PDB file of C-alpha atoms in Angstrom:
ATOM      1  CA  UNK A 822     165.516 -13.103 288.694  1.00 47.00           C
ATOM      2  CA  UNK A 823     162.887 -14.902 286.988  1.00 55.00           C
ATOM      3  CA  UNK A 824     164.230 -17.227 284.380  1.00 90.00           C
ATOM      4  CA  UNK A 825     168.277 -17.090 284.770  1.00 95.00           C
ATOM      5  CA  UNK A 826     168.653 -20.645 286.451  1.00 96.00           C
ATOM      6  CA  UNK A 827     171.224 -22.124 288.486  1.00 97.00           C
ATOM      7  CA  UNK A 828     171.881 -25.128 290.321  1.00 97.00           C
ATOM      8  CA  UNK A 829     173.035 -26.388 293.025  1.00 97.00           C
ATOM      9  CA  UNK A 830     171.865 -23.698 295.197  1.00 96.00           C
ATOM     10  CA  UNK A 831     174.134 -24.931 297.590  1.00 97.00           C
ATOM     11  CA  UNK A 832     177.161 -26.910 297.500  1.00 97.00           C
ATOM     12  CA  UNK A 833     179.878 -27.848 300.281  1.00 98.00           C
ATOM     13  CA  UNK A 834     183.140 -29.291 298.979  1.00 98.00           C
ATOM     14  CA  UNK A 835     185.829 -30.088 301.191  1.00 98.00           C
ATOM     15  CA  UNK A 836     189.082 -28.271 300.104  1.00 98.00           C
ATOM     16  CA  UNK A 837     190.704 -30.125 296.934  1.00 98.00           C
ATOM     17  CA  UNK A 838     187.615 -31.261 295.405  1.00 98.00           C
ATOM     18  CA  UNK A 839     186.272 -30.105 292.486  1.00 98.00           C
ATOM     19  CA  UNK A 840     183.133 -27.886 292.330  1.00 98.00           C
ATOM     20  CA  UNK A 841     180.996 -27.673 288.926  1.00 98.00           C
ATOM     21  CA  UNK A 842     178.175 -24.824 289.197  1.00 98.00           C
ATOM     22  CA  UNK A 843     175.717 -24.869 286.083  1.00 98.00           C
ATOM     23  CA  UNK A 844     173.964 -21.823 284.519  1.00 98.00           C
ATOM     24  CA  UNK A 845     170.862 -21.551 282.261  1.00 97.00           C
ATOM     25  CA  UNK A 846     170.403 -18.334 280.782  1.00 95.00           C
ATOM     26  CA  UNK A 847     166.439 -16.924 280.336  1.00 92.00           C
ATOM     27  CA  UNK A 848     164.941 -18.245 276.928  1.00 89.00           C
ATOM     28  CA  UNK A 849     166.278 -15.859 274.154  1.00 86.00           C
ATOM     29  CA  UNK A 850     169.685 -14.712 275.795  1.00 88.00           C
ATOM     30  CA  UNK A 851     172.549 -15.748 274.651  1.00 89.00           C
ATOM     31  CA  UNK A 852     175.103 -14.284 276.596  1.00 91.00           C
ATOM     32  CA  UNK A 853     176.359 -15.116 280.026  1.00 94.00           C
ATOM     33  CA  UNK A 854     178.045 -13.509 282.767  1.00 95.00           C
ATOM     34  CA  UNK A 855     179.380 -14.956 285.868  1.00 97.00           C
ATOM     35  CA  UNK A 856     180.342 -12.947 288.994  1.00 97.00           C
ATOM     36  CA  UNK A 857     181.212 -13.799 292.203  1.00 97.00           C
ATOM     37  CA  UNK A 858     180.478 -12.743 296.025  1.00 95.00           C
ATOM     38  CA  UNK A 859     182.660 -12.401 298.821  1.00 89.00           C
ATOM     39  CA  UNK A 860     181.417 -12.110 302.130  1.00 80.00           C
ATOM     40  CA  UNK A 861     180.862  -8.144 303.173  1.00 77.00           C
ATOM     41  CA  UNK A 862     182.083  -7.549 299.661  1.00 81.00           C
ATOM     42  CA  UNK A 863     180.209  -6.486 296.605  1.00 86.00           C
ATOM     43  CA  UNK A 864     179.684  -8.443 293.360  1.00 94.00           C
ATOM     44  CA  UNK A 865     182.983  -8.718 291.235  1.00 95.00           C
ATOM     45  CA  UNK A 866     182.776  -9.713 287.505  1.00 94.00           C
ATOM     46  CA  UNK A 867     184.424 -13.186 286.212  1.00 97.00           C
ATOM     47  CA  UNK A 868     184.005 -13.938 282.989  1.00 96.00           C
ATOM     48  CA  UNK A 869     182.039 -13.700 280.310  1.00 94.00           C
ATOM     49  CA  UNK A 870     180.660 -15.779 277.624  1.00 95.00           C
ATOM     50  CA  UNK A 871     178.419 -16.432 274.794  1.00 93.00           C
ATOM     51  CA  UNK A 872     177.799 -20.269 272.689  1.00 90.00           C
ATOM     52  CA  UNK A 873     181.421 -21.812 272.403  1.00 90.00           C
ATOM     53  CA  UNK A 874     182.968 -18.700 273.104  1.00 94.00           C
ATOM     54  CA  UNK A 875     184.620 -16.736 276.087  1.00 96.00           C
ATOM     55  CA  UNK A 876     184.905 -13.235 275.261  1.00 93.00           C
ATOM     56  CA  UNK A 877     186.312 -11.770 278.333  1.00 93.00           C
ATOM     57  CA  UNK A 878     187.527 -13.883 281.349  1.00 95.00           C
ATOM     58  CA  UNK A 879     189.274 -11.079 282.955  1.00 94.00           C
ATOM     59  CA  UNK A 880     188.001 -11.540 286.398  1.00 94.00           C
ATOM     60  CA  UNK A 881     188.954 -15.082 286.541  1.00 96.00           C
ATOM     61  CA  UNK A 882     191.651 -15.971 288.818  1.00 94.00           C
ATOM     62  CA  UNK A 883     194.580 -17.752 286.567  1.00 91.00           C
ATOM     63  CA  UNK A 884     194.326 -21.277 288.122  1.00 95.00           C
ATOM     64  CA  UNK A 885     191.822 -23.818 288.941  1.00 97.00           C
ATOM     65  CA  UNK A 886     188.956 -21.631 287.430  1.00 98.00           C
ATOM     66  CA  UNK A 887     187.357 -21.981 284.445  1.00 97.00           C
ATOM     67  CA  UNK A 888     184.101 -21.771 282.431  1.00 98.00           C
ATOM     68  CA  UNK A 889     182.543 -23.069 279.395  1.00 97.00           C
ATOM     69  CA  UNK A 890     179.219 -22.523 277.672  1.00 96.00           C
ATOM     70  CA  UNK A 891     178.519 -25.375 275.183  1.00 93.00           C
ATOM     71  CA  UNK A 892     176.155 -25.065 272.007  1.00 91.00           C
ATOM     72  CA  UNK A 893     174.007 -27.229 273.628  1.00 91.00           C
ATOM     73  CA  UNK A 894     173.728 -27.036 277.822  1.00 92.00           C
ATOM     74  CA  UNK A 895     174.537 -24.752 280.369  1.00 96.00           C
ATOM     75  CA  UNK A 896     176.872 -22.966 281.128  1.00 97.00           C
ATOM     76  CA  UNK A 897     179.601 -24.070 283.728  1.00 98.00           C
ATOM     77  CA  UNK A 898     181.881 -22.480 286.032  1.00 98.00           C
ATOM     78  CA  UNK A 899     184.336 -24.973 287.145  1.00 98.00           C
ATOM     79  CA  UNK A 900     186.378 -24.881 290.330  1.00 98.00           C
ATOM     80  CA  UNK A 901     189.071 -27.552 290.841  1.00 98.00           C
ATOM     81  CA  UNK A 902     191.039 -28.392 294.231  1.00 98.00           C
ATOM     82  CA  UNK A 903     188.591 -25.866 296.099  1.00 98.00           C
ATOM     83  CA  UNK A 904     190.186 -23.990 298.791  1.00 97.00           C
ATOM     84  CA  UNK A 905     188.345 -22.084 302.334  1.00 95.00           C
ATOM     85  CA  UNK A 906     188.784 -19.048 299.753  1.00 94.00           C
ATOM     86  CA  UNK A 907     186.570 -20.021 297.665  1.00 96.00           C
ATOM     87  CA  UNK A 908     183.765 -19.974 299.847  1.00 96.00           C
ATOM     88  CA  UNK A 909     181.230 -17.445 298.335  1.00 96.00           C
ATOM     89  CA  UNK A 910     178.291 -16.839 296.377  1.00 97.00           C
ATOM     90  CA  UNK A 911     178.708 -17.123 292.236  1.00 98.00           C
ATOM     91  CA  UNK A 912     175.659 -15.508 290.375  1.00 97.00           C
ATOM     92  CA  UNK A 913     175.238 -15.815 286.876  1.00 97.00           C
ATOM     93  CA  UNK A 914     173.427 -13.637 284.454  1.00 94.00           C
ATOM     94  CA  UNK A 915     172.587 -13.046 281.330  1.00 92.00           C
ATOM     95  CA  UNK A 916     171.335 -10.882 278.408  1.00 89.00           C
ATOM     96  CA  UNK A 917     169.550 -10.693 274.807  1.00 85.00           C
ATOM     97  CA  UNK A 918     172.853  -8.812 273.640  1.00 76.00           C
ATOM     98  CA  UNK A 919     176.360  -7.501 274.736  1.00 72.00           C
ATOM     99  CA  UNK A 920     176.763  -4.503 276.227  1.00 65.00           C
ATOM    100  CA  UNK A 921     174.358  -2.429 278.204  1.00 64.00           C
ATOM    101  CA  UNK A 922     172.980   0.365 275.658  1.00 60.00           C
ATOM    102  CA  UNK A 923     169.011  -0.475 275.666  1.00 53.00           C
ATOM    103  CA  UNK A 924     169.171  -3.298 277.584  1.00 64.00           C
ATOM    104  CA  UNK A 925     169.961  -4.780 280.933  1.00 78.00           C
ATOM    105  CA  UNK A 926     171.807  -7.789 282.934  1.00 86.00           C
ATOM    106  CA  UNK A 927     169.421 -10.123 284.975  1.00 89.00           C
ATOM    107  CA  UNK A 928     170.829 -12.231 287.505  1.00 93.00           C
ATOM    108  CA  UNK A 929     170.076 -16.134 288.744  1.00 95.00           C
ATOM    109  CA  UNK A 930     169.491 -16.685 292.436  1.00 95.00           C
ATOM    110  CA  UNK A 931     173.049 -17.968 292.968  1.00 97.00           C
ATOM    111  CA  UNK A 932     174.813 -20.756 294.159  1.00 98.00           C
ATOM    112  CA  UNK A 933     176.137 -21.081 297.531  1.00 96.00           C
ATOM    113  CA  UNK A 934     179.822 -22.576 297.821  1.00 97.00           C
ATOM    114  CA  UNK A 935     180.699 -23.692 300.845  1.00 97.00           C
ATOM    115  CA  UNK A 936     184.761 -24.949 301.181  1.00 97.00           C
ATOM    116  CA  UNK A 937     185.140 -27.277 304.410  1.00 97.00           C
TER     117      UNK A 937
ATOM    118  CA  UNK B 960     190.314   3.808 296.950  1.00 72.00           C
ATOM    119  CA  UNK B 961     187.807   1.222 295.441  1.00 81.00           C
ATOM    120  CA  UNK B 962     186.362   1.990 291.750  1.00 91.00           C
ATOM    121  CA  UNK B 963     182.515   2.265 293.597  1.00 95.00           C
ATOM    122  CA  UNK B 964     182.157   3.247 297.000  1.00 94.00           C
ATOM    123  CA  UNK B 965     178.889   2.643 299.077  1.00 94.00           C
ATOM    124  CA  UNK B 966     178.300   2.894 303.003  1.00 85.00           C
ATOM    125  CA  UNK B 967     177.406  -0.346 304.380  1.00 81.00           C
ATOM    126  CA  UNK B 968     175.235   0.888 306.529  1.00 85.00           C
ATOM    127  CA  UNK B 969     173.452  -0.964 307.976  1.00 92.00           C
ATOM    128  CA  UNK B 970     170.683   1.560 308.091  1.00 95.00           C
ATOM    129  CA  UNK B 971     167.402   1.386 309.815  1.00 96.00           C
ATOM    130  CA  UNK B 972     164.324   3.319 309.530  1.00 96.00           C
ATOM    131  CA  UNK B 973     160.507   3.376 310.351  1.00 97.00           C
ATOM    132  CA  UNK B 974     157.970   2.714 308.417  1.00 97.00           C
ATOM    133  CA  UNK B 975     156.911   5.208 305.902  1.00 97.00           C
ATOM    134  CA  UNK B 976     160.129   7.003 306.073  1.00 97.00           C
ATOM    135  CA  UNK B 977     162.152   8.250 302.825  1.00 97.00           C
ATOM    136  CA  UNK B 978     164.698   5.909 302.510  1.00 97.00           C
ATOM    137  CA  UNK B 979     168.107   7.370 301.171  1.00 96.00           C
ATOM    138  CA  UNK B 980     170.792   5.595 299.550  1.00 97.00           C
ATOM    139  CA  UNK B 981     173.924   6.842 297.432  1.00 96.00           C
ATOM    140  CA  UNK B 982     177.214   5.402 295.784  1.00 97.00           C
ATOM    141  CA  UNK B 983     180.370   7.674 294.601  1.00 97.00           C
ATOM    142  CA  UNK B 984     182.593   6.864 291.598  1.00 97.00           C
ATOM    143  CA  UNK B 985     185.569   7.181 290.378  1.00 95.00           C
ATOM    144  CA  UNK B 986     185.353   6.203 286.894  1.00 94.00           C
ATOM    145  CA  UNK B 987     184.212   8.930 284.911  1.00 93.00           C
ATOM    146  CA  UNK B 988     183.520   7.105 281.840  1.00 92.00           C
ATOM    147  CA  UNK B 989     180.687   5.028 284.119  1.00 93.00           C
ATOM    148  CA  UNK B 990     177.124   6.252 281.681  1.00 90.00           C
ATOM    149  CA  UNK B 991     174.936   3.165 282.736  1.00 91.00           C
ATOM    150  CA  UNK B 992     174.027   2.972 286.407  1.00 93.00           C
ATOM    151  CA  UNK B 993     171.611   0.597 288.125  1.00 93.00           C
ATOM    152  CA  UNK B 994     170.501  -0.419 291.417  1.00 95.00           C
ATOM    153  CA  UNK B 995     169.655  -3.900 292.937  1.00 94.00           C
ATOM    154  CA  UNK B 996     167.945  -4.702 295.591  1.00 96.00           C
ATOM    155  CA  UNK B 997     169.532  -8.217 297.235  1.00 95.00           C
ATOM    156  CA  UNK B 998     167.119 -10.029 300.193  1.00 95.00           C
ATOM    157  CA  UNK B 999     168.871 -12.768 302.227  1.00 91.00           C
ATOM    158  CA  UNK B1000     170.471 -15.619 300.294  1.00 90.00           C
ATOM    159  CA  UNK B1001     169.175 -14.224 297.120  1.00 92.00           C
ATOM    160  CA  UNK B1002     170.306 -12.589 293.778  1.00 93.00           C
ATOM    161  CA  UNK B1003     170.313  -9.067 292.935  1.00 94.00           C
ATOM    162  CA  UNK B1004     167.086  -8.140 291.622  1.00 92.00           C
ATOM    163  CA  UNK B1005     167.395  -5.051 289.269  1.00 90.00           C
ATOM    164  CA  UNK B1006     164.943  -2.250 290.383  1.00 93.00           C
ATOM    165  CA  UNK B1007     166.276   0.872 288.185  1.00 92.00           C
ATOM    166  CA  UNK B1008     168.110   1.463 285.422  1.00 90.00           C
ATOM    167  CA  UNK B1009     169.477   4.681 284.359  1.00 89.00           C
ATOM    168  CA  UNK B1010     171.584   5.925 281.209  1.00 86.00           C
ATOM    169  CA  UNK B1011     173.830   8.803 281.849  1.00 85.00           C
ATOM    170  CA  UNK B1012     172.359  12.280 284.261  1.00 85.00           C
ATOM    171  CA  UNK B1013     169.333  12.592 285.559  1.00 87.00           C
ATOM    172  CA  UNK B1014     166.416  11.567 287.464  1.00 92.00           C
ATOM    173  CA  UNK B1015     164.189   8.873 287.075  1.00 93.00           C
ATOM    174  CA  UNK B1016     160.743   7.154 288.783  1.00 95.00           C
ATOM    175  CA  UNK B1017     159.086   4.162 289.118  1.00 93.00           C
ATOM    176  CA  UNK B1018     156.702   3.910 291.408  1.00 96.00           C
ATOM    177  CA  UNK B1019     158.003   4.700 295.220  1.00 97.00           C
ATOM    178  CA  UNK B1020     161.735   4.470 293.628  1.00 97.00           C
ATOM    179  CA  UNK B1021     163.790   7.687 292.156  1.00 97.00           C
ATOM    180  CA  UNK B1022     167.257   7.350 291.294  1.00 96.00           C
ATOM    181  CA  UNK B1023     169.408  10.156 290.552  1.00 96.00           C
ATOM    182  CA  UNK B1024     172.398  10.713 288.783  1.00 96.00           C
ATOM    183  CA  UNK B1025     174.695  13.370 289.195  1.00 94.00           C
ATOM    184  CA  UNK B1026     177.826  12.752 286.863  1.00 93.00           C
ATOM    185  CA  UNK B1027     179.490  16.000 286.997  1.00 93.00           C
ATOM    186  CA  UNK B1028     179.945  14.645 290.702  1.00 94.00           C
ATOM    187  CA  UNK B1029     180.559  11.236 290.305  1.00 95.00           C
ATOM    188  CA  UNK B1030     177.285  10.368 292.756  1.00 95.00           C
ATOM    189  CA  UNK B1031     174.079   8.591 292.603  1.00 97.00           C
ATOM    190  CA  UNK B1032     171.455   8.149 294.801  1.00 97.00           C
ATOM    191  CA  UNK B1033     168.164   6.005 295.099  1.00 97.00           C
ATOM    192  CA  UNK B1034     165.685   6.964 296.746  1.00 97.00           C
ATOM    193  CA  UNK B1035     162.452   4.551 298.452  1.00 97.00           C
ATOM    194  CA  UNK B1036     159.262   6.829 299.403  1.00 97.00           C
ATOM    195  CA  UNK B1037     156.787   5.485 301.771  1.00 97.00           C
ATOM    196  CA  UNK B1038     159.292   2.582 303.120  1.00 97.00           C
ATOM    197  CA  UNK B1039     157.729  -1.021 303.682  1.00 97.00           C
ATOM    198  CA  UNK B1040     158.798  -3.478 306.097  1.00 97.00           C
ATOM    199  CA  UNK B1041     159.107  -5.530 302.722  1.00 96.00           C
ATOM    200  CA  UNK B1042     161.848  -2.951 301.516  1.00 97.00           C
ATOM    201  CA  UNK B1043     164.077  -4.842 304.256  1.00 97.00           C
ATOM    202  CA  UNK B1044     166.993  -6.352 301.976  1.00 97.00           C
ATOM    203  CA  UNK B1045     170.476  -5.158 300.695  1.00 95.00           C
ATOM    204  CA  UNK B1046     170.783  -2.508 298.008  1.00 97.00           C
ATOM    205  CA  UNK B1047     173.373  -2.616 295.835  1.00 96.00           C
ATOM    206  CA  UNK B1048     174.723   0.192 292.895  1.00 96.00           C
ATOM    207  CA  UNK B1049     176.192  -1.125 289.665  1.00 94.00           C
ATOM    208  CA  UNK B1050     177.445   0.973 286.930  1.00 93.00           C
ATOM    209  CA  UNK B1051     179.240   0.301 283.980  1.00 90.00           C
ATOM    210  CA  UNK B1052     180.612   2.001 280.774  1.00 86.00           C
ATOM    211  CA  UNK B1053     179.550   1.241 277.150  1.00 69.00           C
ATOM    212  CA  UNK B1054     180.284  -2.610 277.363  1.00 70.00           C
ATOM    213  CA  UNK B1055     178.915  -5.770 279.819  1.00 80.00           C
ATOM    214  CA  UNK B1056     181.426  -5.547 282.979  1.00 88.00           C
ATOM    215  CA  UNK B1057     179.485  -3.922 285.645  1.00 92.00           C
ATOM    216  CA  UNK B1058     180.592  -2.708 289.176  1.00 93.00           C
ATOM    217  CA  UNK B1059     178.759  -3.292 292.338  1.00 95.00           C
ATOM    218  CA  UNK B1060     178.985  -1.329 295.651  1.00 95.00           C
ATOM    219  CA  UNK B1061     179.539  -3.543 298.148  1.00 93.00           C
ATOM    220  CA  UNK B1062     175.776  -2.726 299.395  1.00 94.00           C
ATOM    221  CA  UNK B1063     173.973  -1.245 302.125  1.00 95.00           C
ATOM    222  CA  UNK B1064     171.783  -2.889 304.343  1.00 95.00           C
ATOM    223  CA  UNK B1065     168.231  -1.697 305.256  1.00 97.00           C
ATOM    224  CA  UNK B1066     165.553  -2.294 307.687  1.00 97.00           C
ATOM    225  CA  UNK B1067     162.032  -1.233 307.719  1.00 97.00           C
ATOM    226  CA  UNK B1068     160.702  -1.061 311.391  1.00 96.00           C
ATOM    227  CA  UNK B1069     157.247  -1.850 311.626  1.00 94.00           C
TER     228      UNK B1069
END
């Protein structure tokens, strides 16, 4: 996990607030994944992104969620008017290159959303 | 039926035991597979990484892939109270969307 940073660790929002989780990739990678986990549930893939661009946001639900990662900054995941539902872990990670021939995804140490 | 399915477990086992852990698939187009091991409040922390069938070690860790039966295992010789944490598969095909087991929980007894 060493090197994929994200912040807040832990958030609490109460539900239709907006909640803003930030991302800094390790030093060289330039492409960023975020995922998110549900309680008893494994990790389930989001989007993806690389400098001004999203290449796949598949996994993002249509409303209130979106991400961004700027040419300059780190990457956000944006939640607006939180709901209880949204309560769960979001990990982002990241890698030198797309795609997973010769090299591998590492993973930040999350950040805790809690919806009150 | 989910795309990855892993027993939850949660599994417990002494210390020194051979700790055994497996995931089925359905995708057969899956080649990359990998498993994380999660502690408490934590991310995933890769610990192998495997392209396609076969076997492979590192240290007190083999993980095995059987494709032609859509089932991998990982396995943790000479278990460590420290091994106590939540192990999660992930596999993938050629591009970046991987998919995660929902994890099984493990406990070393000292």
């Amino acid at each position: 996990n060493a090197g994929v940073m994200q912040n807040p660790r832990h958030l609490v929002r109460r539900r239709g607030q907006e909640a803003r989780l930030r991302c800094s990739p390790m030093k060289g990678h330039s492409h960023v994944y975020w995922y998110r986990q549900l309680p008893e549930e494994g990790l389930k893939f989001m989007v993806y992104l690389q400098k001004e661009n999203i290449i796949d946001e598949s996994g993002m639900p249509k409303e209130r969620f979106s991400a961004e990662f700027p040419k300059e900054g780190p990457s956000i995941l944006r939640i607006q008017q939180v709901v209880r539902g949204d309560s769960a872990a979001y990990f982002c990670a990241s890698s030198p290159q797309s795609g997973l021939s010769g090299n591998t995804i590492y993973f930040g140490e999350g950040s805790w959303l809690t919806v009150v | 039926q989910k795309e990855v399915e892993q027993d939850p477990g949660p599994l417990s086992v002494p210390e020194g035991a051979i700790v055994s852990l497996n995931c089925t698939y359905s995708n057969s187009a899956f080649q990359y597979f990998m498993w994380y091991r999660q502690y408490s409040r934590k991310g995933p922390e890769l610990l192998m990484y495997t392209y396609s069938s076969g076997n492979k070690e590192d240290g007190r860790f083999t993980a095995q892939v059987d494709k032609s039966s859509k089932y991998i295992s990982l396995f943790i010789r000479d278990s460590q109270p420290s091994d106590s944490a939540t192990y999660l598969c992930a596999m993938s095909d050629h591009d970046y969307k991987l998919s995660f087991g929902a994890g099984t929980t493990v406990t070393v007894r000292a």
